[in-house]
Tab-separated table of C-alpha atoms in Angstrom:
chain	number	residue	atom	x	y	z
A	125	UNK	CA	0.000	0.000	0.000
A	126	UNK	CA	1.193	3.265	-0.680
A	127	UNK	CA	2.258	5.960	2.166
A	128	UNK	CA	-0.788	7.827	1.121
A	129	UNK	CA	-3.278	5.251	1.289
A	130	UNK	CA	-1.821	4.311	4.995
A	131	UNK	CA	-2.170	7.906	5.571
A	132	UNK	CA	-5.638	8.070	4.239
A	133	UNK	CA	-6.017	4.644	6.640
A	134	UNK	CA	-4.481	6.465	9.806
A	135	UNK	CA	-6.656	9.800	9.393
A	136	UNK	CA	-9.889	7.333	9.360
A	137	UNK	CA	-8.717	5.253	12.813
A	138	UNK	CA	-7.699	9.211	14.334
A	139	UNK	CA	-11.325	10.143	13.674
A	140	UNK	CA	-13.758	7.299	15.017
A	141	UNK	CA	-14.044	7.541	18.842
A	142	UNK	CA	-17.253	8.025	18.431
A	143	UNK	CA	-19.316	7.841	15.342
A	144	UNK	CA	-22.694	6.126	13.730
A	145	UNK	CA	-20.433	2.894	12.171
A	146	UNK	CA	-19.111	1.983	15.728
A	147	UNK	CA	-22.765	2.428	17.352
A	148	UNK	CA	-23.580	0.431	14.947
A	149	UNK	CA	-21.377	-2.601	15.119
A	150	UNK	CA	-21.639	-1.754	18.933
A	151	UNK	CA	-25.551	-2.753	18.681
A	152	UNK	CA	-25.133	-6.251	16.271
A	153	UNK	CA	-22.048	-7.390	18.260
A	154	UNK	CA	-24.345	-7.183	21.846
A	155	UNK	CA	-27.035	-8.323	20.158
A	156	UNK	CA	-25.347	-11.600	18.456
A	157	UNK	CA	-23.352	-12.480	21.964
A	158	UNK	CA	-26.401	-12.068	24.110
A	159	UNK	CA	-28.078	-14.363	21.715
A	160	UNK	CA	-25.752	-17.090	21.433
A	161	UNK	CA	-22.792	-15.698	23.252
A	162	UNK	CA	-21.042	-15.894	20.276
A	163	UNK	CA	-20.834	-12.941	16.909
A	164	UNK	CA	-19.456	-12.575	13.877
A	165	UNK	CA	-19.412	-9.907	11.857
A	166	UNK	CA	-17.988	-9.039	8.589
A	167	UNK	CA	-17.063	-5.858	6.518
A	168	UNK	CA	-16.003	-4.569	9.791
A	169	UNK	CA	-13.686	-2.050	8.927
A	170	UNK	CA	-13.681	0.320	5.281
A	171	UNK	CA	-12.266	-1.833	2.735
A	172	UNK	CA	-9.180	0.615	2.596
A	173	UNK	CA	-8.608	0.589	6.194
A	174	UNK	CA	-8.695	-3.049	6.227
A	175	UNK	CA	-6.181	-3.253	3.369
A	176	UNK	CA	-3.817	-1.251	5.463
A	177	UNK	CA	-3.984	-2.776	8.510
A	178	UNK	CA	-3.393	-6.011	6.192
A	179	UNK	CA	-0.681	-4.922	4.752
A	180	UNK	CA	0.811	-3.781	8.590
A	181	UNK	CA	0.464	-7.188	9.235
A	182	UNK	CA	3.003	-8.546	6.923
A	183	UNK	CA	5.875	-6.108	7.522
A	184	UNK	CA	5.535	-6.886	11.059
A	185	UNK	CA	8.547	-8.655	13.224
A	186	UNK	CA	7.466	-11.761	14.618
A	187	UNK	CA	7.997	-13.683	17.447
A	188	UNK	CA	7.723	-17.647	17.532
A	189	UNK	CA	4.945	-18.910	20.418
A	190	UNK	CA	4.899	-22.586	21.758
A	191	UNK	CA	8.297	-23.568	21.553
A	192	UNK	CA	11.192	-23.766	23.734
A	193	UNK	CA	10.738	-21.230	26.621
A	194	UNK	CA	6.673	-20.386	25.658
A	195	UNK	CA	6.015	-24.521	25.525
A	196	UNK	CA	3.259	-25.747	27.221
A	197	UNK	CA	4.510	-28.746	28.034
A	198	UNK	CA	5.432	-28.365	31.926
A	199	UNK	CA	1.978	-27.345	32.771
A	200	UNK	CA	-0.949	-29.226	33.178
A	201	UNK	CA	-3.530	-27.275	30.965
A	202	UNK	CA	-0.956	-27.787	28.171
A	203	UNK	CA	-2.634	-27.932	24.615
A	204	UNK	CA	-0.934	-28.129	21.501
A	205	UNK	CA	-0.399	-25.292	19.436
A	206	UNK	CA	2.042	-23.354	17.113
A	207	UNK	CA	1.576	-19.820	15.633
A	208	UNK	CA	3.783	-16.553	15.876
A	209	UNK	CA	2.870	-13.189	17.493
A	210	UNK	CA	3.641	-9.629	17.737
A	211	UNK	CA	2.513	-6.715	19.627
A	212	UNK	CA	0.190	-4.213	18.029
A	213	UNK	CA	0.462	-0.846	19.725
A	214	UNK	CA	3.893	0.207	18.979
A	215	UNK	CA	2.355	0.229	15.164
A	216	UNK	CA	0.349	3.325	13.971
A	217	UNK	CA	-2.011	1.205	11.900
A	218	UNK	CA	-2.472	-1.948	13.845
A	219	UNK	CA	-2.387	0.199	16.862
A	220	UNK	CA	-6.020	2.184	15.348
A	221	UNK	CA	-7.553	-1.192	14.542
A	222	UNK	CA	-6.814	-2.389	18.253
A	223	UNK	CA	-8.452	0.712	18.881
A	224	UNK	CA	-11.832	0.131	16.948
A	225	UNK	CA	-12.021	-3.307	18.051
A	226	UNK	CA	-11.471	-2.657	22.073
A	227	UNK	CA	-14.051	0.711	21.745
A	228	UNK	CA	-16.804	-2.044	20.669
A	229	UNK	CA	-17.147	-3.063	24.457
A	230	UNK	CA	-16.419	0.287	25.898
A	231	UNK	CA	-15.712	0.248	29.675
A	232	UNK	CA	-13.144	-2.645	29.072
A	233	UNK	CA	-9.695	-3.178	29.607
A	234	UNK	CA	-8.042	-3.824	25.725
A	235	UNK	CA	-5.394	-7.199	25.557
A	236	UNK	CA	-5.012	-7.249	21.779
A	237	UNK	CA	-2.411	-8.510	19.393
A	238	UNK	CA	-1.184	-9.759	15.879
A	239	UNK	CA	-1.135	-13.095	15.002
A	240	UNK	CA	0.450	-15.169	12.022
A	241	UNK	CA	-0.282	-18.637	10.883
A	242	UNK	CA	1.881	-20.415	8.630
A	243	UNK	CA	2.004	-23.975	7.441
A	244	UNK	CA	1.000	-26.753	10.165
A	245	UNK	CA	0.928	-23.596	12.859
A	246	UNK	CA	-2.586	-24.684	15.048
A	247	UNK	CA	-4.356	-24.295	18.382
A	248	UNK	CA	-5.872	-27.715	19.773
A	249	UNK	CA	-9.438	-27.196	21.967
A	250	UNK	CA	-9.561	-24.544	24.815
A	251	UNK	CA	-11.270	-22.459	26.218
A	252	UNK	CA	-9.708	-19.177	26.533
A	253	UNK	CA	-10.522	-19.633	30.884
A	254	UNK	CA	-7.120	-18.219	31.937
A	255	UNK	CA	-7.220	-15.476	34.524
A	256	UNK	CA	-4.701	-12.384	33.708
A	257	UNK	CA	-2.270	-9.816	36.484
A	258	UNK	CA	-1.722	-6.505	35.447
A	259	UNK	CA	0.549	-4.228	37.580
A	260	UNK	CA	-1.038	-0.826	37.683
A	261	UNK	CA	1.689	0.827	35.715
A	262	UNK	CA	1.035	-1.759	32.218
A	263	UNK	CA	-3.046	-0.632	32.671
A	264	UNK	CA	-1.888	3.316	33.213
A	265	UNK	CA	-0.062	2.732	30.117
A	266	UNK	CA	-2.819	0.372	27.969
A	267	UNK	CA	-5.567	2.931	29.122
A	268	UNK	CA	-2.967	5.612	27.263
A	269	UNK	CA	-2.308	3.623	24.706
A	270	UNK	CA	-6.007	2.869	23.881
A	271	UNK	CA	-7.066	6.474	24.882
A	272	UNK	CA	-8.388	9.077	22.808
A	273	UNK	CA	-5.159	11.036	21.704
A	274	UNK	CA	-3.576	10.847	18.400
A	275	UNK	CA	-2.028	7.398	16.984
A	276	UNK	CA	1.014	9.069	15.874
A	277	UNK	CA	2.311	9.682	19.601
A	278	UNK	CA	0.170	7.007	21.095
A	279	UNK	CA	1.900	4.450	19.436
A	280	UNK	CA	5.277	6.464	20.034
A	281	UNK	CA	4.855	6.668	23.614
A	282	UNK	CA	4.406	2.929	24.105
A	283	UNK	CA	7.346	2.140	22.221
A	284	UNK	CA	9.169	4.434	24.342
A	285	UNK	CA	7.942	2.750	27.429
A	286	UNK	CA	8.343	-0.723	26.388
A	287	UNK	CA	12.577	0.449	25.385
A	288	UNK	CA	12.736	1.863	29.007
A	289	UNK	CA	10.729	-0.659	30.662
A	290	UNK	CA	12.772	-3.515	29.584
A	291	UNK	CA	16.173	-2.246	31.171
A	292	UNK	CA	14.517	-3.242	34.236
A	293	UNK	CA	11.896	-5.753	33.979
A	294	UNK	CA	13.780	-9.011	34.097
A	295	UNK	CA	14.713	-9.374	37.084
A	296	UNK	CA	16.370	-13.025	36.563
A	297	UNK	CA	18.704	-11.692	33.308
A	298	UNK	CA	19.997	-8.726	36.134
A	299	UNK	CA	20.906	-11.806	38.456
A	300	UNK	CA	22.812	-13.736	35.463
A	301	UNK	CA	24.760	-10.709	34.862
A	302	UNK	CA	26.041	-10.147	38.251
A	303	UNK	CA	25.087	-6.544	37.366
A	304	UNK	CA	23.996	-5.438	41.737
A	305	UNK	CA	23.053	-2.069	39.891
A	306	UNK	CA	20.192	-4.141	37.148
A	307	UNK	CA	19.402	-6.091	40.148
A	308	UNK	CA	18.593	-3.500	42.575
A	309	UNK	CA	16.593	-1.433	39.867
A	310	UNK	CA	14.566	-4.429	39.343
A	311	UNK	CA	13.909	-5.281	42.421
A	312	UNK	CA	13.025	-1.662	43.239
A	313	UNK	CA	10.622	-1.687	40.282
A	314	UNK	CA	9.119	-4.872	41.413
A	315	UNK	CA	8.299	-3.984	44.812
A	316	UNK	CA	6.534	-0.527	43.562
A	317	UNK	CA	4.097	-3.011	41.383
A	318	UNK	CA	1.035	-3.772	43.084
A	319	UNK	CA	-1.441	-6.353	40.855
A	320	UNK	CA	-4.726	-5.870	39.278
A	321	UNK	CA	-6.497	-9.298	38.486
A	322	UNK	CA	-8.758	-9.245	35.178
A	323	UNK	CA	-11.065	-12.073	33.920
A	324	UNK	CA	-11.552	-12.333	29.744
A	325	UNK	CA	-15.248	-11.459	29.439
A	326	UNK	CA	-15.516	-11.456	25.521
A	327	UNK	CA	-12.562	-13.111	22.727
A	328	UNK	CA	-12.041	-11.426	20.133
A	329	UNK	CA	-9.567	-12.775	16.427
A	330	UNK	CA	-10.486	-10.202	13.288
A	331	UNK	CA	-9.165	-11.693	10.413
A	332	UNK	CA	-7.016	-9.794	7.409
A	333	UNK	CA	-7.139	-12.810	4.658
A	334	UNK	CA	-7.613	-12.465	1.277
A	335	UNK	CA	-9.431	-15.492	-0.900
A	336	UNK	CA	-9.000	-17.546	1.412
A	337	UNK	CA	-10.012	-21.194	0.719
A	338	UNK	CA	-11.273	-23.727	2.923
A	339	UNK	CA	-8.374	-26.252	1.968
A	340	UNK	CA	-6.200	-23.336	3.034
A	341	UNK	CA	-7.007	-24.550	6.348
A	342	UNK	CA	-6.833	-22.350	9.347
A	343	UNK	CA	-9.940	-22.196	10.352
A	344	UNK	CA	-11.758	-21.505	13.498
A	345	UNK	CA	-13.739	-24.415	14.886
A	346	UNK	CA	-16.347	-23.147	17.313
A	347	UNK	CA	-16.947	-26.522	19.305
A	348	UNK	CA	-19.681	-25.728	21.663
A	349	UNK	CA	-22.343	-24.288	18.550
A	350	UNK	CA	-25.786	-25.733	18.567
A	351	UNK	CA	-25.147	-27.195	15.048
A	352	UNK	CA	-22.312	-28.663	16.011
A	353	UNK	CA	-18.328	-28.129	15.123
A	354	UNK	CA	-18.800	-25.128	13.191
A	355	UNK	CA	-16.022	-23.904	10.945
A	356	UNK	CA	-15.296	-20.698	9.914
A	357	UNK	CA	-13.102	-19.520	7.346
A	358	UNK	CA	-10.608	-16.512	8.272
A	359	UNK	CA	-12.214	-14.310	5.836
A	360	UNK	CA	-10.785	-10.904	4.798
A	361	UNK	CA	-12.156	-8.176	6.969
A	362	UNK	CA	-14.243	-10.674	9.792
A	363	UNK	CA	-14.655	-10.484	13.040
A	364	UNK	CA	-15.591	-13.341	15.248
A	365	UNK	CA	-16.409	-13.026	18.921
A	366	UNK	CA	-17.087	-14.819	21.705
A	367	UNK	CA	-17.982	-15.122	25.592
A	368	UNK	CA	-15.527	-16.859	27.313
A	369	UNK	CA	-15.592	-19.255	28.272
A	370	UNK	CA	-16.298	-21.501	25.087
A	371	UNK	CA	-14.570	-24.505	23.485
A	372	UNK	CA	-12.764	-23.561	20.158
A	373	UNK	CA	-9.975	-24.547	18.192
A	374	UNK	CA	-8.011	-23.231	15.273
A	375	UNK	CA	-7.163	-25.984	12.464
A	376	UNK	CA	-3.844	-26.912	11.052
A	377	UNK	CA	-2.666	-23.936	7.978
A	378	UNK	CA	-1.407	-25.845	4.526
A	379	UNK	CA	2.089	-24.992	3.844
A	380	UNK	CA	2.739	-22.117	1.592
A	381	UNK	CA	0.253	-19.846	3.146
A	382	UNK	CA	-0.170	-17.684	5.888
A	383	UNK	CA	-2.994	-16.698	8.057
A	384	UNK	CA	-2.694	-13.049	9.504
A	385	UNK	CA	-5.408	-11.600	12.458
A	386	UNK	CA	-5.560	-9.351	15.143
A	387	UNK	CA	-6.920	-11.125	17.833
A	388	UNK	CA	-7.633	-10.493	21.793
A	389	UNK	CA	-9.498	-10.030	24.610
A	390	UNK	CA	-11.954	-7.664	26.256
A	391	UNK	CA	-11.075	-7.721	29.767
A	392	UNK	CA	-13.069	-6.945	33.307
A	393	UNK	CA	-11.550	-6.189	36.894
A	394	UNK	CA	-11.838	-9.689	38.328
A	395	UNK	CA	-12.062	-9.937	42.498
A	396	UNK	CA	-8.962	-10.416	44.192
A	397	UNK	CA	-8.682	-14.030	44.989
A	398	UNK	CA	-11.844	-14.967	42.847
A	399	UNK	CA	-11.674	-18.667	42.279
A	400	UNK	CA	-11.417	-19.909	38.584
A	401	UNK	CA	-12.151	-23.004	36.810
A	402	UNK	CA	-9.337	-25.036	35.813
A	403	UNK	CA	-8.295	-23.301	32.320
A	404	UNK	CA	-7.453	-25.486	28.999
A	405	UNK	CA	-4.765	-23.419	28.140
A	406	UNK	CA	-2.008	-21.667	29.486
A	407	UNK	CA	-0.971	-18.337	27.654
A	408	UNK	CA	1.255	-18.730	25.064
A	409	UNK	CA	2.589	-15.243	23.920
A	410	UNK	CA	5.419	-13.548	25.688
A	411	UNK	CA	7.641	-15.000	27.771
A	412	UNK	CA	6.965	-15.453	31.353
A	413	UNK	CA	9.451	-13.465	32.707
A	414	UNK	CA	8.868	-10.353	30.299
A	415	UNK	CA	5.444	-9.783	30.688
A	416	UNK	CA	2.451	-10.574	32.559
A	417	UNK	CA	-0.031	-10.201	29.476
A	418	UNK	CA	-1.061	-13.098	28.726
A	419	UNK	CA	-2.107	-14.455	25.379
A	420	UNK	CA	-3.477	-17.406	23.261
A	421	UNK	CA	-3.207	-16.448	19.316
A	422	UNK	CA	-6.937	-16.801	17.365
């Protein structure tokens, strides 16, 4: 896409906190989860906006989930799965479509990010049940991020707080490095870090797939519909949305093709020390000891 078609993209996001499009979708998607708990909805976005957020997408740096450090082997709601991931709000674009999406459920606390499916990458059955910790400083910052101030320096002021924010955050990497200056920093930062427990109230994955065939694979299996497994295609411009939580996988991608989305949570303030079912699935995105957002790709 062109700089000025991203431009023209950016300039749409910048002006839709509020608007008759967003009531809108705001009405169907309540509507559709209060009727079956689950939604979809497509032409979501402008067709141009879509197409930029797309093309975002593939220029993005990704990291690998469910191997090595981020496998889910050592824990006992393990499920099989394979996909990479990226963060969305240090990106102008993606940031604006994270936007749109977490402004649907207003009142909310946004988890959102990029995922990328490539050939054999697949989540086995969960549920998405997996209670999330925020420290108050990463929701002062979302709440920023996802405020109503320009993209431009939104986005620019989380990447500048995720740069300065990981000089300090692993603790365990200051201890390898016999660096008592790293440590102490860390441990100061630490202590100043009080918790906020959230609960996923609605799942969101918004797909950005063009033609996409059903022997492409990749598709979203919603296990617990009254017609049974029902499949649906990553389609170009798609939302899908759920209630959480609710028995889904994602099927296996064919090799040679790749399956972008942006995909997430809305979140809720759980109570401190609320008891939670047994989850099917540990987050996969991020390592442990970098962050406490915690992720399962769509």
């Amino acid at each position: 896409m062109s700089a000025k078609g991203q431009s023209a993209a950016v300039r749409w996001l910048d002006s839709v906190a509020s608007g008759a499009r967003l009531r809108t979708l705001r009405r169907e998607l309540r509507r559709q989860l209060a009727a079956k708990g689950f939604a979809k909805l497509p032409e979501l976005l402008p067709e141009h906006v879509a197409e930029a957020v797309r093309q975002a997408l593939k220029v993005l740096d990704w990291e690998q989930a469910g191997e090595g450090a981020r496998d889910d082997a050592g824990y006992e709601d393990q499920v099989q799965h394979h996909f990479s991931i990226a963060d969305v709000e240090g990106d102008v674009v993606l940031l604006g479509a994270a936007r749109f999406l977490a402004r649907l459920l207003p009142g909310t606390l946004p988890n959102f990010s990029a995922a990328c499916y490539r050939g054999r990458d697949h989540i086995a059955p969960h549920t998405d049940l997996v209670p999330e910790t925020y420290s108050m400083e990463e929701v002062k910052q979302l709440r920023r991020a996802y405020g109503r101030g320009d993209l431009a320096s939104a986005a620019q002021g989380w990447r500048r707080w995720r740069e300065s924010r990981a000089e300090t955050e692993n603790l365990q990497d200051a201890l390898q490095s016999d660096d008592l200056a790293a440590v102490r920093r860390a441990v100061e930062q630490g202590a100043r870090a009080p918790s906020v427990p959230f609960r996923r109230w609605v799942a969101a994955a918004y797909y950005l797939n063009k033609d996409w065939k059903p022997s492409f694979g990749g598709q979203f299996v919603d296990l617990e519909s009254e017609e049974g497994a029902a499949k649906h295609s990553p389609d170009f411009n798609t939302l899908v949305a759920f209630e959480v939580p609710r028995l889904h996988e994602v099927s296996a991608v064919r090799k040679g093709h790749a399956r972008y989305s942006l995909f997430g949570w809305w979140l809720v303030e759980d109570a401190p020390h609320a008891p939670h079912a047994q989850s099917l699935k540990r987050p996969a995105a991020k390592a442990e000891a970098k962050t406490k957002r915690r992720k399962t790709a769509k």
